[in-house]
Structure formats: C-alpha cells, structure tokens
Tab-separated table of C-alpha atoms and ligand atoms in Angstrom:
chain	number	residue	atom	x	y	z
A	49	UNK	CA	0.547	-7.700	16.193
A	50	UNK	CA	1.860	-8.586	12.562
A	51	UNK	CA	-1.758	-9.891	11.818
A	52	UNK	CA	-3.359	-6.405	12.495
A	53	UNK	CA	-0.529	-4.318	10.323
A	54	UNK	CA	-1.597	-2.787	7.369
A	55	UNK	CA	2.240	-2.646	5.354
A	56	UNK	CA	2.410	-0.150	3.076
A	57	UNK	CA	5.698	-0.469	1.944
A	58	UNK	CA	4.535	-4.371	0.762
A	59	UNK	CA	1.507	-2.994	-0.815
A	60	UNK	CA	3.265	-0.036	-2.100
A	61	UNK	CA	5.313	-3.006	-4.010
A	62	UNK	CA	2.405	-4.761	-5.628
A	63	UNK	CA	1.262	-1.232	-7.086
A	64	UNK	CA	4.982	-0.625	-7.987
A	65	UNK	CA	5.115	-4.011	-10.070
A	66	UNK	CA	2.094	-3.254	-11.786
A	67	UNK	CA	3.381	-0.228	-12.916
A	68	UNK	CA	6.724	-1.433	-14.212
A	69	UNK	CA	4.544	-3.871	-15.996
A	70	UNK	CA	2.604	-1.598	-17.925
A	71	UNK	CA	5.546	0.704	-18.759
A	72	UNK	CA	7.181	-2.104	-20.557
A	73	UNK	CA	4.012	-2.982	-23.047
A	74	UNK	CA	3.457	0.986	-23.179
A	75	UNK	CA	7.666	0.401	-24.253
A	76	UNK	CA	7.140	-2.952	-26.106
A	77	UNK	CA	3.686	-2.093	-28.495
A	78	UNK	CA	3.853	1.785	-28.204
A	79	UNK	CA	7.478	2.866	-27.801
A	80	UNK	CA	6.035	4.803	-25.426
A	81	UNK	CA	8.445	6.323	-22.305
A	82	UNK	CA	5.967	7.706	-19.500
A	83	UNK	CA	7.710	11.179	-18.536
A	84	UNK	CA	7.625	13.016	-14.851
A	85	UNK	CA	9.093	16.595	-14.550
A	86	UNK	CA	9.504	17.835	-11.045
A	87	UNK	CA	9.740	21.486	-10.409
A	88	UNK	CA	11.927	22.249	-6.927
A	89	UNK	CA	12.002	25.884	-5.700
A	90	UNK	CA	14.328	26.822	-3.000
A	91	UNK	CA	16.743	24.544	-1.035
A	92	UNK	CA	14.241	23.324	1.682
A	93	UNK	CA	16.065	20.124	2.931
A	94	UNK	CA	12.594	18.414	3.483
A	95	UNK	CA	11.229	19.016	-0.073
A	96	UNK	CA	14.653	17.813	-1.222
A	97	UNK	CA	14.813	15.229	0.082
A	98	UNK	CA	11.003	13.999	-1.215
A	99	UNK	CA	12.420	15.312	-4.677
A	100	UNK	CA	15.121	12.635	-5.051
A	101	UNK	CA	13.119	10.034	-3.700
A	102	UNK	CA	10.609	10.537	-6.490
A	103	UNK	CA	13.801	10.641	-9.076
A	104	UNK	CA	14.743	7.594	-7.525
A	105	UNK	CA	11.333	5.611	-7.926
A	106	UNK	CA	11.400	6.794	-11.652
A	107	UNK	CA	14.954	5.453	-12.598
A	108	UNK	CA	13.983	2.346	-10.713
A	109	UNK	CA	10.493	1.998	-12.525
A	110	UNK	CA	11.530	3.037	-15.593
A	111	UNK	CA	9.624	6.305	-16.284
A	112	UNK	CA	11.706	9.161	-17.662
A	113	UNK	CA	12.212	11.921	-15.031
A	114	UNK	CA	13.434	14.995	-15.498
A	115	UNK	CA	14.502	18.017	-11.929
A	116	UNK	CA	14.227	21.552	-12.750
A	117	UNK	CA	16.201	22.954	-9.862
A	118	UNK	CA	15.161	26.793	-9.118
A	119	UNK	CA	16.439	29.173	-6.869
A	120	UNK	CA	14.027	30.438	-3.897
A	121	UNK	CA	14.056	34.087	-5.519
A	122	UNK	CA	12.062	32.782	-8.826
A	123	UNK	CA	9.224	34.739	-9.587
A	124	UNK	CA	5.560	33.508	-10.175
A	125	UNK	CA	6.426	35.004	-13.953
A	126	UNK	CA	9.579	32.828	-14.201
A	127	UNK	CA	8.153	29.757	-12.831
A	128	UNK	CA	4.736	29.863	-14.893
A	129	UNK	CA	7.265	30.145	-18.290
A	130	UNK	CA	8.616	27.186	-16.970
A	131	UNK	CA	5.300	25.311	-16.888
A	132	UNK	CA	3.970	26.384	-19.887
A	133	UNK	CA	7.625	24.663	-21.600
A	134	UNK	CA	6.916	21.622	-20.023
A	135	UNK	CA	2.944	21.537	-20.802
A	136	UNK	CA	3.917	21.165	-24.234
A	137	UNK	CA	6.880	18.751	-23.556
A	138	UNK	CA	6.366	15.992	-25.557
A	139	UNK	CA	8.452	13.934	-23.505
A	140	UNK	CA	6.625	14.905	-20.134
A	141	UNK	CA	3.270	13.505	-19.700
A	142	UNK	CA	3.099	14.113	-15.679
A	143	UNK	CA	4.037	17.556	-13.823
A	144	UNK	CA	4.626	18.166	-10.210
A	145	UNK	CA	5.677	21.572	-8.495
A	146	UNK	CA	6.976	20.723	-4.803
A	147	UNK	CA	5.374	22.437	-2.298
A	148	UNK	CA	5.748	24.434	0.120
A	149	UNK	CA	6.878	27.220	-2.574
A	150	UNK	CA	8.389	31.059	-1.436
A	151	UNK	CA	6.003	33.313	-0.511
A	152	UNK	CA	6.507	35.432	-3.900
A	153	UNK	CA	5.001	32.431	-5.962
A	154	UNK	CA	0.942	32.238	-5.811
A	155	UNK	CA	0.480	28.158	-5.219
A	156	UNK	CA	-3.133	28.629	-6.711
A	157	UNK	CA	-1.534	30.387	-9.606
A	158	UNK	CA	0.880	27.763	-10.449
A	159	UNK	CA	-1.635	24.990	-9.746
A	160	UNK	CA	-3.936	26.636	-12.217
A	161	UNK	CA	-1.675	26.963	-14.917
A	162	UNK	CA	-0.528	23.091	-15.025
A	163	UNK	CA	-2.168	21.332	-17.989
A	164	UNK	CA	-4.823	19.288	-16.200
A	165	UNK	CA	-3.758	16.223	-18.221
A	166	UNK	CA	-0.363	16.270	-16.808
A	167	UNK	CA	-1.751	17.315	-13.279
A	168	UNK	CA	-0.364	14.032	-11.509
A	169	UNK	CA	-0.705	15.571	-8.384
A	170	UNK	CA	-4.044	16.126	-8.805
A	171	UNK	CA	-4.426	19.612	-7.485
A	172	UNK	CA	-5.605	21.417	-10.689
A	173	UNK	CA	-8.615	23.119	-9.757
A	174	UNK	CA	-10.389	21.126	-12.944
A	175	UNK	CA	-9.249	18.125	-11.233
A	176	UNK	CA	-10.331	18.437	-7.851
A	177	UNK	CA	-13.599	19.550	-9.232
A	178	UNK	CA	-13.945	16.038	-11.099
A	179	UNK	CA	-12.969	14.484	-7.654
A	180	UNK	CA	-16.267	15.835	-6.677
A	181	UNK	CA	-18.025	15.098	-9.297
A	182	UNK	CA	-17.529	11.781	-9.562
A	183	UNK	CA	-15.978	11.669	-13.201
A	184	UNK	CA	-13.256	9.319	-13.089
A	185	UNK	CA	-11.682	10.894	-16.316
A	186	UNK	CA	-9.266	13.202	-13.774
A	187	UNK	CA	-6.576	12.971	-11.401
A	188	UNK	CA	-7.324	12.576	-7.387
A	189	UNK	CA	-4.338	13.397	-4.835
A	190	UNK	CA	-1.371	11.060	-4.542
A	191	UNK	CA	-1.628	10.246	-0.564
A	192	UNK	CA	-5.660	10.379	-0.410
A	193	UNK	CA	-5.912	7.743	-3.526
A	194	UNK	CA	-2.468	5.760	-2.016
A	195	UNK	CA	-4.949	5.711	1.382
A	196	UNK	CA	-7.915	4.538	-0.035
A	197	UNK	CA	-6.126	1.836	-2.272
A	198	UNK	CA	-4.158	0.805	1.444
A	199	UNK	CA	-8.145	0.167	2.606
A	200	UNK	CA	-9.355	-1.567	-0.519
A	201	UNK	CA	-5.913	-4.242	-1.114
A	202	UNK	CA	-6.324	-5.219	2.703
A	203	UNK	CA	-9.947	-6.302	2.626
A	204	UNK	CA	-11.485	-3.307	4.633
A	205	UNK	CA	-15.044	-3.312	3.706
A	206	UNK	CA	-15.525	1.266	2.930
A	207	UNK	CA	-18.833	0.350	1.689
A	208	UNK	CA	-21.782	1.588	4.311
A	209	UNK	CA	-18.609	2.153	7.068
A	210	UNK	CA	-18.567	5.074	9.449
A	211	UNK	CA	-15.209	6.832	8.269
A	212	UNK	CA	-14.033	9.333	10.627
A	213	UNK	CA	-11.006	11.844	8.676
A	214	UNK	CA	-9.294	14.135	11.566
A	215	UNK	CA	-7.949	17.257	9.222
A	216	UNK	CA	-9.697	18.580	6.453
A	217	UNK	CA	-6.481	20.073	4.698
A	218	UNK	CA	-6.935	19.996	0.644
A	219	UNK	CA	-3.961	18.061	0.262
A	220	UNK	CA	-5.639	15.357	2.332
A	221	UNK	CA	-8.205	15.076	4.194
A	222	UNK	CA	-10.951	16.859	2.088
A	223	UNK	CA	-10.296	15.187	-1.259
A	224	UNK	CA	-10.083	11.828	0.861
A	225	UNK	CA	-13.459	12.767	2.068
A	226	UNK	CA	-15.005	12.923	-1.956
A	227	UNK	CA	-13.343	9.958	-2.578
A	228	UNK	CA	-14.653	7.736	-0.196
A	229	UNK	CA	-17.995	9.403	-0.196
A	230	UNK	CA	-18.386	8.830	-3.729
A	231	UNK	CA	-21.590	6.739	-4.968
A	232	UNK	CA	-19.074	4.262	-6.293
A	233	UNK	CA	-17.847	0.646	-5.947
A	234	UNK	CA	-14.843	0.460	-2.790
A	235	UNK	CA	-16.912	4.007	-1.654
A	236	UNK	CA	-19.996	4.312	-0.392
A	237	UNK	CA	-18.972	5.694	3.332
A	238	UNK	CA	-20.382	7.825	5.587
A	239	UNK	CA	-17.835	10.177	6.045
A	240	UNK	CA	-17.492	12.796	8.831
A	241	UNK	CA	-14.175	15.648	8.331
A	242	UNK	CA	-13.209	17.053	11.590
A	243	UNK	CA	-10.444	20.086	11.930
A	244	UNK	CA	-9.733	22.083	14.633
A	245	UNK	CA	-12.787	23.800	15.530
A	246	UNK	CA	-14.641	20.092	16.121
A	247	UNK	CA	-16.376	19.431	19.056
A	248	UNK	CA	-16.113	16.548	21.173
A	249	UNK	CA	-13.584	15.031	19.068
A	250	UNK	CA	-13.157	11.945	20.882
A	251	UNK	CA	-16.873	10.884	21.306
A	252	UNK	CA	-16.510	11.451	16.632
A	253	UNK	CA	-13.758	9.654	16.589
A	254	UNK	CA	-14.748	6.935	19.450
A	255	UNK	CA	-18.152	6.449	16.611
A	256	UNK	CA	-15.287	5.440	13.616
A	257	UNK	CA	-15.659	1.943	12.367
A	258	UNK	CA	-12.188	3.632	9.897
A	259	UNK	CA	-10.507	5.997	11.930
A	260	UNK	CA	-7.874	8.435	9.600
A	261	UNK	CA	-5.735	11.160	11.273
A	262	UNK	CA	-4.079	13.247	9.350
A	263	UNK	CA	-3.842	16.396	11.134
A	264	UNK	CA	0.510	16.664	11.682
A	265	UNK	CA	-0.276	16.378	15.362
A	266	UNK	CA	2.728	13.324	17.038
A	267	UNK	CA	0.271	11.176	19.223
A	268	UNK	CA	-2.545	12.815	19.040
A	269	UNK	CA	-4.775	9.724	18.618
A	270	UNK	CA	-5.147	7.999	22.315
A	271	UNK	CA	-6.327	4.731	22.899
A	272	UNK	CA	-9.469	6.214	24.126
A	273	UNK	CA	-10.656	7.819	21.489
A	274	UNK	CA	-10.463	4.677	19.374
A	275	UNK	CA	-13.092	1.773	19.619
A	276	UNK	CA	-12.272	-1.782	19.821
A	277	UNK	CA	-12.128	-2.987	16.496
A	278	UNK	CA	-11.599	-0.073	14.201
A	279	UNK	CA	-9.003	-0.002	11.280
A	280	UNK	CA	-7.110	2.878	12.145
A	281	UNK	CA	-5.124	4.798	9.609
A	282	UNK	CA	-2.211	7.016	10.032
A	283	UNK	CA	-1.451	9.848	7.703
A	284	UNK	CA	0.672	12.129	9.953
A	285	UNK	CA	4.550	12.347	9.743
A	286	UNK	CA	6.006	13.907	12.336
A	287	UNK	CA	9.499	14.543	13.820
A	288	UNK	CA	10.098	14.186	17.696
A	289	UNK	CA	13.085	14.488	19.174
A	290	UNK	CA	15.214	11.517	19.874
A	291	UNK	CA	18.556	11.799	21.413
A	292	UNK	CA	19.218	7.773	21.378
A	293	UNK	CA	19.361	8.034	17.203
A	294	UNK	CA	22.197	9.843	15.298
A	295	UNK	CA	19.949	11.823	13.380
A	296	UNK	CA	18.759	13.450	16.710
A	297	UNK	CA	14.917	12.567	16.297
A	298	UNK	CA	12.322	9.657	14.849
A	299	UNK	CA	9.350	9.773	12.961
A	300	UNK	CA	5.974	8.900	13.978
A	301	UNK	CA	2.466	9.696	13.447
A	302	UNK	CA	-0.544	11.282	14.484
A	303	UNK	CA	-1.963	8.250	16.305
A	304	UNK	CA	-0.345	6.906	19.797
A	305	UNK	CA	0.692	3.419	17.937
A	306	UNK	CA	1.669	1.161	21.156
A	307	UNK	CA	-1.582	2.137	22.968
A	308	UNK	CA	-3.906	2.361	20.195
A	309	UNK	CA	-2.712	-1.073	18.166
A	310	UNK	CA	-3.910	-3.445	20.697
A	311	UNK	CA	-7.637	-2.192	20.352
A	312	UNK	CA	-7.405	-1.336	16.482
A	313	UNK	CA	-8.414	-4.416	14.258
A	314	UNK	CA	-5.892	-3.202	11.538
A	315	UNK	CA	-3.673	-0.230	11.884
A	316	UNK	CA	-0.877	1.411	9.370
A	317	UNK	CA	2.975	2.036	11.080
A	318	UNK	CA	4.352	5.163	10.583
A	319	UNK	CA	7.163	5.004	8.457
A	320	UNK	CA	5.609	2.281	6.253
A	321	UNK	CA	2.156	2.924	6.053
A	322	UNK	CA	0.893	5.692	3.989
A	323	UNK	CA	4.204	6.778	3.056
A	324	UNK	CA	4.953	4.504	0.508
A	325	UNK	CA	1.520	4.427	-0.804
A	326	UNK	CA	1.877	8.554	-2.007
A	327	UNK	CA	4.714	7.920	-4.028
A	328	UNK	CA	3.861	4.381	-5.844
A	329	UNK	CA	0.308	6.382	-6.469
A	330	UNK	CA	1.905	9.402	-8.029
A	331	UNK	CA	3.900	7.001	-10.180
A	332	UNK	CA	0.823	5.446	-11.308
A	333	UNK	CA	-1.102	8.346	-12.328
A	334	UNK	CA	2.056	9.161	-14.330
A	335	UNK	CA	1.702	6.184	-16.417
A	336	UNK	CA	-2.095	6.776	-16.646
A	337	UNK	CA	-1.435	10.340	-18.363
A	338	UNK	CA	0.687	8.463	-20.501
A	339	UNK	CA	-1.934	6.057	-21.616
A	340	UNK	CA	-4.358	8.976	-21.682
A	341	UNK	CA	-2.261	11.509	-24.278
A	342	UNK	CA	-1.671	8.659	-26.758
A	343	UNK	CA	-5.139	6.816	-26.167
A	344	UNK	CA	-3.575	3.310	-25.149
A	345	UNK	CA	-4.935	2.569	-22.222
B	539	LIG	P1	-2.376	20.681	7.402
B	539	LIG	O1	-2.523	21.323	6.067
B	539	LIG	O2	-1.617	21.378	8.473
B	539	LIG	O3	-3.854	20.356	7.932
B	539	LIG	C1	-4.039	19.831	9.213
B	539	LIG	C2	-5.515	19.621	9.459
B	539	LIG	O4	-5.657	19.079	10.756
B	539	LIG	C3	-6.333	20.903	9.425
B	539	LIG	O5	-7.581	20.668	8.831
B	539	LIG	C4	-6.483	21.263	10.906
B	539	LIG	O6	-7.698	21.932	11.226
B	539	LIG	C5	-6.540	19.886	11.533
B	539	LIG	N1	-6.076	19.907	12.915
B	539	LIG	C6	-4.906	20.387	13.379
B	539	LIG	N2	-4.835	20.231	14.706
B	539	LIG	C7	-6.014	19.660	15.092
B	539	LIG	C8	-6.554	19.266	16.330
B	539	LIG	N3	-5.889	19.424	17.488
B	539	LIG	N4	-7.777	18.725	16.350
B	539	LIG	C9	-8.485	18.535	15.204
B	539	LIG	N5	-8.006	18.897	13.985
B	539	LIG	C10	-6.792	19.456	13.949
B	539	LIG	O7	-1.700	19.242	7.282
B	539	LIG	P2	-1.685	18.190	6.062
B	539	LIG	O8	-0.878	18.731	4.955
B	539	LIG	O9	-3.066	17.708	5.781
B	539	LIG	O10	-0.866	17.004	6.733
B	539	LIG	C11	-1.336	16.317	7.878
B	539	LIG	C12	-0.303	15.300	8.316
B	539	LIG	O11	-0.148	14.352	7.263
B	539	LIG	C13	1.097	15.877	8.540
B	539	LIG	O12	1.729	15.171	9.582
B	539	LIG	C14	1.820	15.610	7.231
B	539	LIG	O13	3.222	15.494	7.385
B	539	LIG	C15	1.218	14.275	6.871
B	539	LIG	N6	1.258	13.966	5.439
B	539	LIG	C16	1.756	12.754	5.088
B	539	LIG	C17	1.797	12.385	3.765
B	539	LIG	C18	2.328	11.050	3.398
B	539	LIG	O14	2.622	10.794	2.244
B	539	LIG	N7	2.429	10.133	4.351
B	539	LIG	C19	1.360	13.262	2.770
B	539	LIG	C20	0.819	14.490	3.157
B	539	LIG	C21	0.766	14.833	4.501
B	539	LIG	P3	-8.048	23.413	10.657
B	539	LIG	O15	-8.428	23.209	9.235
B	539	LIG	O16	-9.180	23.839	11.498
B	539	LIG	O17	-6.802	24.218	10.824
C-alpha cells in the first residue's frame, strides 16, 4: 500500500521549500516581503479554522500576512471599501476573501472587484477567463493547480490520458477541467466533467485511466466504478460521524479508500492528499504576484 500513495502532505513540503527559497532572494536582492491579506466575514468555525491555518503557513514561510476580521452583518458596500484599501496596499501583493460569505454580500461582486494581479485565489473573472485561454500570465485555483501539480511530481503521465472529474463546481472541478485540457506540456488530456445530472456514471468513471472526485459526497467512489490500474484522486472532505474519536466524527473523502486502493495504481488519502496541496499552492501564487508587481521573477 505505501507504494501506491500519492502524499500530499510530503509533496506539499517540496513546494513549501521552494517557496521559502525564493522569498529569501526576493528578501536578499530585492528587499522584497511577499504580502497575503485574508478577508474573514462572519464567525463560521469551518472558514476559521482554514483562516488561521493560512496565517500559520505565512508566519512559517515567511510571507507577511495580514486578517481583516468582519462581522457577518458587513455589507457588500463595506466589504468592497475594504478591497479597494488593500488593492492599493503596497504591502499586499495577494488577496483572498473566505468563502462561503452572508447572503447580503454578492460573491461575484466581490470577486470582480479584487485586482486581478492580487487575485491569488484565482477566481477573478479575468482570471478564470485566461485559465481558458491558455495564457499563463494569470492565476488558476489553489486546489485545481495543487491537484494537477500532485499528478505531475508523482510521475502520472496527463498527456493523451482519459481523465474522468466527478463535479463540475467552479471552485474545482471546471477550472481543473481547462487546466488539464490545455494544449500544453503536463496537459494534453481528454477530459470528461460529470455532475449530477450524468448518466451512467459508473460505466464514465469505470473508462478513467485518472479518476478525480470531487463532488463532497463521503464514499461515493466504489471499487466498481474504478478500473484496475487507475490513479485515483480524492478531492472531497467530508465529515462522518465517529463516536470512537473525541471530536465526535473523522474526515474522509469522496472515494471508498479501503475498497478502491487495492485496484487503484496510485491513490491520494484523505487528510493528506489534496489538502495540503491547496494551501502550499495558494502560497505560491502569492510569491508569484510578488515577482509579478516588481518584475523579478
Ligand atoms: P460543490 O460546489 O458542492 O460541487 C459539487 C459537484 O459535484 C457539483 O458539480 C455536483 O453536480 C456534483 N455532484 C454532487 N453529487 C453528485 C452525484 N451524486 N453524482 C455526480 N455528481 C455529483 O462542491 P465543491 O466545492 O466542488 O467541493 C467538492 C468536494 O471537494 C467537497 O467535499 C469539498 O469539501 C472538497 N474540497 C476540498 C478542497 C481541498 O483543499 N481539499 C478544496 C475545495 C473543495 P451539479 O453541478 O449537477 O450540482
């Protein structure tokens, strides 16, 4: 079983050190600090709790973070002030507004009015659009880039494969789709996007030579819907109860790991597969717009 597992959390690392290597020449020839504000609105524990890991990876990294804390009754007028301030931070070269955000708050509105070269995230509409175009000049989505980088640093071959992406959300599985559809080196696949209103699903997904589920299903992935062989890839984070743990329930994916891993050729754990990969990427891409503003790449 080790041999098959795809660790995210170890290549999470190598993209981690690469990053703390670049912010100390951007420190040592530029005096150059790479910046990342995150927005929080509300108290949702969940989004909290993402929000201070990200502060954590910065201190640890060395980036400059900064939190602006709001309370869930901000308007869309308050919060797009806030933006614009931190568009022209000097000290901020990467933005990121937490989702989910109260229902008073347009998320297309606030996505919209981030500067697209602080977009980190990589949901400014300017930005996905470049995803689809190809130019490599913009930002692509933190957990679809951390997945395909997961596929290129353990050897899977994209190039010609049959990739099969269960969920065609924007946050993942559509801009995953452009990227690994993209006439481009580490690309090249034949991608189909299935959702909810797919038909025989299993004979799709049995067709996969790269199987990704990311559809916030727990288990949804049997061993029969998987042929022998396949690198399967699990996006999904889930909570299922778990009375034998303190905290009351587990995590695990969209894919039914113990049946599916004996069949899979490589496979990611959930926690420690894609996880890790989302953050270490949205680090990265804060760096980048670093490099970008000041033109030392
Ligand atoms: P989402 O916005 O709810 O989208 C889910 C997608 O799955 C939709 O396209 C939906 O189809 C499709 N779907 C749902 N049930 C299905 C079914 N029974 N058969 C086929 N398709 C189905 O979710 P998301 O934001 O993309 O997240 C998906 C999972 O990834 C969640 O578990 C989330 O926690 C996890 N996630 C993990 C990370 C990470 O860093 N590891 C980051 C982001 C998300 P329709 O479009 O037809 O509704």
């Amino acid at each position: 079983m080790p041999g098959k597992l795809i660790d995210g959390k170890a290549i999470a690392e190598q993209i981690n050190a690469e990053t703390v290597a670049e912010i100390g020449r951007l420190k040592e020839q530029h005096g150059l600090t790479p910046g990342l504000a995150v927005v929080l609105v509300g108290e949702d524990p969940g989004s909290a709790t993402y929000v201070s890991m990200k502060d954590k990876m910065c201190a640890r990294l060395g980036l400059h973070s900064e939190r602006v804390n709001l309370p869930a009754s901000t308007s869309e007028g308050e919060l797009l002030a806030i933006l614009n301030d931190l568009n022209f931070k000097r000290e901020i070269h990467g933005i990121l507004v937490q989702s989910p955000l109260p229902p008073q708050v347009s998320a297309g509105n606030i996505l919209a009015a981030i500067d697209p070269t602080k977009d980190v995230d990589g949901f400014h509409p300017l930005n996905i659009g470049k995803l689809a175009l190809g130019d490599s000049t913009g930002f692509a989505p933190c957990t679809p880039a951390g997945v395909h980088e997961l596929l290129i640093r353990s050897g899977v071959k994209v190039e010609g494969a049959h990739v099969v992406i269960l969920g065609r959300s924007l946050l993942v599985g559509r801009p995953l789709s452009l990227i690994l559809s993209q006439k481009a080196a580490n690309a090249n696949a034949t991608v189909t996007v299935c959702h909810s209103r797919s038909r025989n699903l299993a004979e799709i997904c049995r067709s996969a030579d790269i199987l990704i589920a990311a559809i916030g299903a727990p288990h949804f992935v049997t061993a029969d819907m998987v042929r022998g062989g396949a690198v399967v890839i699990d996006v999904g984070v889930n909570r299922i109860e778990d009375k034998a743990v303190d905290k009351g329930y587990r995590l695990v994916g969209d894919v039914a790991f113990d049946a599916v891993a004996p069949k899979a050729s490589l496979i990611t754990p959930v926690p420690g597969g894609v996880g890790p990969m989302t953050i270490a990427m949205l680090m990265h891409n804060t760096v980048r717009a670093a490099q970008m503003r000041h033109g030392v790449a």
